[in-house]
PDB file of C-alpha atoms in Angstrom:
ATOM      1  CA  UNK T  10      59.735 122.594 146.708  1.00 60.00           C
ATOM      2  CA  UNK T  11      57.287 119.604 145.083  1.00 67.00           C
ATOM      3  CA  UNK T  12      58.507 121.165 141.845  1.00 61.00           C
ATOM      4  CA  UNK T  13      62.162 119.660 142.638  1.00 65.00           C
ATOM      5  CA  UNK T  14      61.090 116.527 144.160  1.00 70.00           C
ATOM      6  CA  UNK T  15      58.858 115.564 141.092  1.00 60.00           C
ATOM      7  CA  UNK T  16      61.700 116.423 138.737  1.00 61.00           C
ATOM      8  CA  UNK T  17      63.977 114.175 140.998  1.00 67.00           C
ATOM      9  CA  UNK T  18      61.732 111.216 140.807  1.00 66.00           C
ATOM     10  CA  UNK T  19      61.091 112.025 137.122  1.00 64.00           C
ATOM     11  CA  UNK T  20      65.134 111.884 136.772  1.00 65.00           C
ATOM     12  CA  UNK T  21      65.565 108.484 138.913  1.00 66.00           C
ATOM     13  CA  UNK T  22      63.148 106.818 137.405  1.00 61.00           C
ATOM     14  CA  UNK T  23      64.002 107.687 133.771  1.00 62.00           C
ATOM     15  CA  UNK T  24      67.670 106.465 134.753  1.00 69.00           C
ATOM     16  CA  UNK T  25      66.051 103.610 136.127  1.00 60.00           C
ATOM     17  CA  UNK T  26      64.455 102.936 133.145  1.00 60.00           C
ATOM     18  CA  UNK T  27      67.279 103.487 130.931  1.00 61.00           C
ATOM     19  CA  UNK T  28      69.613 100.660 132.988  1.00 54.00           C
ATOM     20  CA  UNK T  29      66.826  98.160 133.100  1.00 58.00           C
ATOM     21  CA  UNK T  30      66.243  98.591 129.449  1.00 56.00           C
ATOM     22  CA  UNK T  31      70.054  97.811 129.142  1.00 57.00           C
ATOM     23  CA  UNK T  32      69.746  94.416 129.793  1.00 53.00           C
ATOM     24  CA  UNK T  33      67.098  93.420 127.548  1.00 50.00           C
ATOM     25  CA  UNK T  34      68.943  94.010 124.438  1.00 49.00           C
ATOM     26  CA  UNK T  35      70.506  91.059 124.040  1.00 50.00           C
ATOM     27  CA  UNK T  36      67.737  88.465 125.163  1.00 51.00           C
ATOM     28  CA  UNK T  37      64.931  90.669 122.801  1.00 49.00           C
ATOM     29  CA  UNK T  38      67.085  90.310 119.946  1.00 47.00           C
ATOM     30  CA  UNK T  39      67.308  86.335 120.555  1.00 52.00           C
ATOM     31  CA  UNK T  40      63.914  85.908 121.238  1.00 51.00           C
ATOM     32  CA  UNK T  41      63.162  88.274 117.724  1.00 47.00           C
ATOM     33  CA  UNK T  42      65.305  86.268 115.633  1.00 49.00           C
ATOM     34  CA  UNK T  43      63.317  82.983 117.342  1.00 50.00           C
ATOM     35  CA  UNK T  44      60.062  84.075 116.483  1.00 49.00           C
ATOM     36  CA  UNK T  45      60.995  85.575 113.310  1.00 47.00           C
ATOM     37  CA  UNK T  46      58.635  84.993 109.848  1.00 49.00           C
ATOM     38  CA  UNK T  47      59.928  85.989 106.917  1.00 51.00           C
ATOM     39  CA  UNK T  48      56.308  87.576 105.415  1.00 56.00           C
ATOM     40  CA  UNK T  49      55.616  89.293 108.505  1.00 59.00           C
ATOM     41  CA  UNK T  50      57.324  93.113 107.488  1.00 58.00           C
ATOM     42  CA  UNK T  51      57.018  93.928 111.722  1.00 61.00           C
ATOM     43  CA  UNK T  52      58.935  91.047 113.124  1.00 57.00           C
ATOM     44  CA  UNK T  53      63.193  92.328 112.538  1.00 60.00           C
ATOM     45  CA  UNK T  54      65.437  89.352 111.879  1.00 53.00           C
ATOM     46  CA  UNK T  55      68.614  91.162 113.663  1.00 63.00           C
ATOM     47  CA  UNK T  56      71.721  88.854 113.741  1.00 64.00           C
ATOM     48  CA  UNK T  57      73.712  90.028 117.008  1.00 64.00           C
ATOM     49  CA  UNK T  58      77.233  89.604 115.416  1.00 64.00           C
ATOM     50  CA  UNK T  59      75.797  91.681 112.477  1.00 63.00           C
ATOM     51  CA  UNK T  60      76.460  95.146 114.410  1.00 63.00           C
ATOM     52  CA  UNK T  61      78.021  98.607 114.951  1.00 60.00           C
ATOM     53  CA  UNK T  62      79.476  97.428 117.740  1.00 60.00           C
ATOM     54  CA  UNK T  63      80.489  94.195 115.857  1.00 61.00           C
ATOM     55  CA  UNK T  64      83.528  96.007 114.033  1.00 58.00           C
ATOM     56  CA  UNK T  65      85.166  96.431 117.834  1.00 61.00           C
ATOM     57  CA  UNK T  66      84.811  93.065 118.672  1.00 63.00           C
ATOM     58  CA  UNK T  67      86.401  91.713 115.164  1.00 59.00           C
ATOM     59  CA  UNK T  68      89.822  89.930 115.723  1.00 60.00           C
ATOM     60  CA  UNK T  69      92.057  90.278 112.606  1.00 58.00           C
ATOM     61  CA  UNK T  70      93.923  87.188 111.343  1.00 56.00           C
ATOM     62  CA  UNK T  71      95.486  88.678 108.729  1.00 55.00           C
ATOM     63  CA  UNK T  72      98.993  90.012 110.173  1.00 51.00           C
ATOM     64  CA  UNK T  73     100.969  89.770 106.466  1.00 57.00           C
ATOM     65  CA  UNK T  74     102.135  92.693 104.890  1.00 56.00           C
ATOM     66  CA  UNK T  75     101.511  92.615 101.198  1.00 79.00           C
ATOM     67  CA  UNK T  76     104.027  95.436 100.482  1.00 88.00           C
ATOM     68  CA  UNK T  77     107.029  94.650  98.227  1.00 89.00           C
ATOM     69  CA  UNK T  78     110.229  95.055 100.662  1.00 91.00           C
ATOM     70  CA  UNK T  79     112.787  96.176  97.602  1.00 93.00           C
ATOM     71  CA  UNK T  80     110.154  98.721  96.227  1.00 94.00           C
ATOM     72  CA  UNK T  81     109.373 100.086  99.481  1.00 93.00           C
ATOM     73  CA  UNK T  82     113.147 100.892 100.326  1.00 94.00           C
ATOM     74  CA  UNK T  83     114.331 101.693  96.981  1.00 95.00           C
ATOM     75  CA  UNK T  84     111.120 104.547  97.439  1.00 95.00           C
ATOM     76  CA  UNK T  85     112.393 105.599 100.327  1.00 94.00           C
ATOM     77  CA  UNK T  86     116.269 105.462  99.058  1.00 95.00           C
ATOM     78  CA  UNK T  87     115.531 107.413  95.686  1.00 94.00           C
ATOM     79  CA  UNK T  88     113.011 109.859  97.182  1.00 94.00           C
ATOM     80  CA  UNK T  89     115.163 110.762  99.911  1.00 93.00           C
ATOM     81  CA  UNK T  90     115.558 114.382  99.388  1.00 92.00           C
ATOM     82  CA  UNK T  91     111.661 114.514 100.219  1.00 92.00           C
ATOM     83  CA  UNK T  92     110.854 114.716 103.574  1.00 93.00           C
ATOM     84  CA  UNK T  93     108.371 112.155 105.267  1.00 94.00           C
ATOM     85  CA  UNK T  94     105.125 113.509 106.223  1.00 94.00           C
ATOM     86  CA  UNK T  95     103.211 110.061 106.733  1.00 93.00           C
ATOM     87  CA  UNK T  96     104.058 106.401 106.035  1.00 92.00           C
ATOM     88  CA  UNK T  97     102.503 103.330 106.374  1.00 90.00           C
ATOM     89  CA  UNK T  98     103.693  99.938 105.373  1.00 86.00           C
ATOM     90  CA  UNK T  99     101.280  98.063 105.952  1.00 86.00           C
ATOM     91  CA  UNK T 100      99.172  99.700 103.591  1.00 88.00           C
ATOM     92  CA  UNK T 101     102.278 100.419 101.263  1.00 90.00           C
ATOM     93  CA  UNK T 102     101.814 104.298 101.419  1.00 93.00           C
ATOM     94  CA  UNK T 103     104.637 107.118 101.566  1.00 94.00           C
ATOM     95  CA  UNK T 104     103.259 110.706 101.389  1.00 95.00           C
ATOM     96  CA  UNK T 105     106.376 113.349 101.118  1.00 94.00           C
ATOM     97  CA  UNK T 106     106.631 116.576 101.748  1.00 93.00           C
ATOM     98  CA  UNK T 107     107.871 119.544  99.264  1.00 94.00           C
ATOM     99  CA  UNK T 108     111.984 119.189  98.659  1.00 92.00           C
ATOM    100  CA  UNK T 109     113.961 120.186  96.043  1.00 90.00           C
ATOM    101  CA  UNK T 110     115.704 117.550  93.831  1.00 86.00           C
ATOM    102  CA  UNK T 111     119.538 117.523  94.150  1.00 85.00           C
ATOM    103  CA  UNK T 112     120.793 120.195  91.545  1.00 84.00           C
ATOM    104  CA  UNK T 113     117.533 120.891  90.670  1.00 77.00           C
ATOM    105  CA  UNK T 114     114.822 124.294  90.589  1.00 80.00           C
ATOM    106  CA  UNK T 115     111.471 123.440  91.200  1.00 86.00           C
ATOM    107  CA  UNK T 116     109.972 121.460  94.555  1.00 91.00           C
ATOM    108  CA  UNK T 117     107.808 118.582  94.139  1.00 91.00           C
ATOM    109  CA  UNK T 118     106.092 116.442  96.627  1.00 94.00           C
ATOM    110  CA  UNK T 119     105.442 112.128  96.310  1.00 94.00           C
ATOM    111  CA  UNK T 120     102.648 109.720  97.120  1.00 94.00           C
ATOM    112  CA  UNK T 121     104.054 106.570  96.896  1.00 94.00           C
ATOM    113  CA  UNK T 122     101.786 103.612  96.872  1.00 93.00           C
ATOM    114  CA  UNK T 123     102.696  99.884  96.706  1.00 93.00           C
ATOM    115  CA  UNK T 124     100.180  97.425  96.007  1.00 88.00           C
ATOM    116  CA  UNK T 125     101.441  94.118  95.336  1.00 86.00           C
ATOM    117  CA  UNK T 126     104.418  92.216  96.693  1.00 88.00           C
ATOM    118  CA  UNK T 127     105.708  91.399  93.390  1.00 87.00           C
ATOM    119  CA  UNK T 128     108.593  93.171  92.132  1.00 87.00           C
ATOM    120  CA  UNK T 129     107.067  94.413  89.075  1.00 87.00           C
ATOM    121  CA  UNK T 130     106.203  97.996  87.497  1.00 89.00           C
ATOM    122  CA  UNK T 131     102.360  97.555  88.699  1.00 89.00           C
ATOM    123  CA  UNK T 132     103.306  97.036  92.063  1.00 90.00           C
ATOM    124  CA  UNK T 133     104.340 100.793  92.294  1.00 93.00           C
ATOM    125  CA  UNK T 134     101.840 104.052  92.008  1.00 93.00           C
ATOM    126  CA  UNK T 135     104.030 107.139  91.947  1.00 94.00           C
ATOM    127  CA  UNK T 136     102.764 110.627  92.077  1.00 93.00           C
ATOM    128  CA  UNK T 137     104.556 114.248  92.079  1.00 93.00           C
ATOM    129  CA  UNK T 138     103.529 117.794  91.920  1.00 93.00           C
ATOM    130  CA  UNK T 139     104.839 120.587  91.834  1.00 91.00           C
ATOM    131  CA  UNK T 140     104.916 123.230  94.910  1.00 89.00           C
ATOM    132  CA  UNK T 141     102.212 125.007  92.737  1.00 86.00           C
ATOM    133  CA  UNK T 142      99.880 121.925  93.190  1.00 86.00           C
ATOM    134  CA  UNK T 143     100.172 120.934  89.149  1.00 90.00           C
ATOM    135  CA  UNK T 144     100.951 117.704  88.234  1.00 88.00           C
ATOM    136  CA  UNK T 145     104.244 116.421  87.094  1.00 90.00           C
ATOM    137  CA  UNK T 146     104.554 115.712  83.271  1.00 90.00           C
ATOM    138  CA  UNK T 147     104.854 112.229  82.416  1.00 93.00           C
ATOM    139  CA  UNK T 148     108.479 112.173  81.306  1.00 93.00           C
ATOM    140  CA  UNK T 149     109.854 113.051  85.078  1.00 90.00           C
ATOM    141  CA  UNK T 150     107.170 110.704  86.986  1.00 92.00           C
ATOM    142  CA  UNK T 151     108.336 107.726  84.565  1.00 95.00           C
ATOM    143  CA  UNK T 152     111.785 108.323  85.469  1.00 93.00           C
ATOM    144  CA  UNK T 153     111.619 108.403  88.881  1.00 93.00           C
ATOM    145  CA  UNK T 154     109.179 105.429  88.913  1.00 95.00           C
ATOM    146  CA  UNK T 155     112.182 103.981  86.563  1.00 95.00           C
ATOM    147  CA  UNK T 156     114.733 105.257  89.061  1.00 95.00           C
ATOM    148  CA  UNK T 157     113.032 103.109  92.312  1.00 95.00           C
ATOM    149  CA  UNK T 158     112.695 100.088  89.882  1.00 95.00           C
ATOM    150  CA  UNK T 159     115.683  99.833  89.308  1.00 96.00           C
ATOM    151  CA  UNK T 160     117.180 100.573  92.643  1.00 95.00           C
ATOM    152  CA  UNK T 161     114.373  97.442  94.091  1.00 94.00           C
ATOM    153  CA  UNK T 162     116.000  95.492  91.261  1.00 94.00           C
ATOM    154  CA  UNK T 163     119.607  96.177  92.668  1.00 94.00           C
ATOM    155  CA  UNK T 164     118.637  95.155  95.927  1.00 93.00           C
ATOM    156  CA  UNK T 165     117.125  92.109  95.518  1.00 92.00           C
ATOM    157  CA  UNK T 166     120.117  91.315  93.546  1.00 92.00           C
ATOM    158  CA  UNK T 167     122.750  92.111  96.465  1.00 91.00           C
ATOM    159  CA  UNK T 168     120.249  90.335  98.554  1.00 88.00           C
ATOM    160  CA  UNK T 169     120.656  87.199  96.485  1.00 83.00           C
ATOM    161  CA  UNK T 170     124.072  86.622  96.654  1.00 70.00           C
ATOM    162  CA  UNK T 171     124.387  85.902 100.148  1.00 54.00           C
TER     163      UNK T 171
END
């Protein structure tokens, strides 16, 4: 019986401890970073906004998408035989899944990545493979990059004449 009641007061008061330990985080760290010298090695110079924690409390001020609208739906226009496993646009990424091409033998899959919001050739990243994992030869990947290029180009083109 004095067993259990020394392992409860061992338990409450390391709980105790734990909380009132709790609250000195903050006001240790400002009084380190007072009393800090830079050629003592044992004194840490801890900046509180500089944490873990830190990456929670962030507040992003960036809301623009830098993903080039007529590439991104020309992607998704050309590639539509592919089904859509994942897609993000504000990061300019469209993984497929395996489809077969209109007419065609072999399934491929697409990563799709946009990096720029220019119109331009290195604003697109295209990559197939085959349902076999290999790598699409370079002919058919320029084509299809071709392919969405010129569809983007088409659109921005119907888009300017209104």
């Amino acid at each position: 019986m004095a067993y259990r009641t020394v392992c409860k007061g061992a338990v409450a008061l390391l709980i105790v401890a734990s909380l009132g330990a709790c609250g000195l985080g903050r006001e240790a760290t400002q009084r380190a970073a007072t009393y800090s010298n830079t050629n003592n090695p044992n004194v840490i110079e801890t900046d509180p906004d500089n944490t873990i924690w830190s990456i929670f409390n962030r507040k992003s001020g960036d809301t623009r998408v830098s993903v080039n609208k007529y590439l991104w739906s020309a992607s998704l226009e050309v590639l539509n035989f592919l089904p859509v496993q994942s897609i993000d646009p504000f990061t300019g990424v469209i993984v497929t899944g395996y489809g077969r091409p209109p007419g065609g033998g072999s399934a491929y899959r697409a990563t799709v990545l946009i990096d720029d919001p220019a119109l331009d050739a290195r604003s697109l990243n295209l990559a197939l493979q085959t349902q076999g994992g290999r790598t699409v030869n370079t002919a058919t990947t320029r084509a299809v990059e071709d392919a969405i290029l010129s569809r983007a180009r088409e659109m921005r083109l119907a888009d300017n004449k209104f």
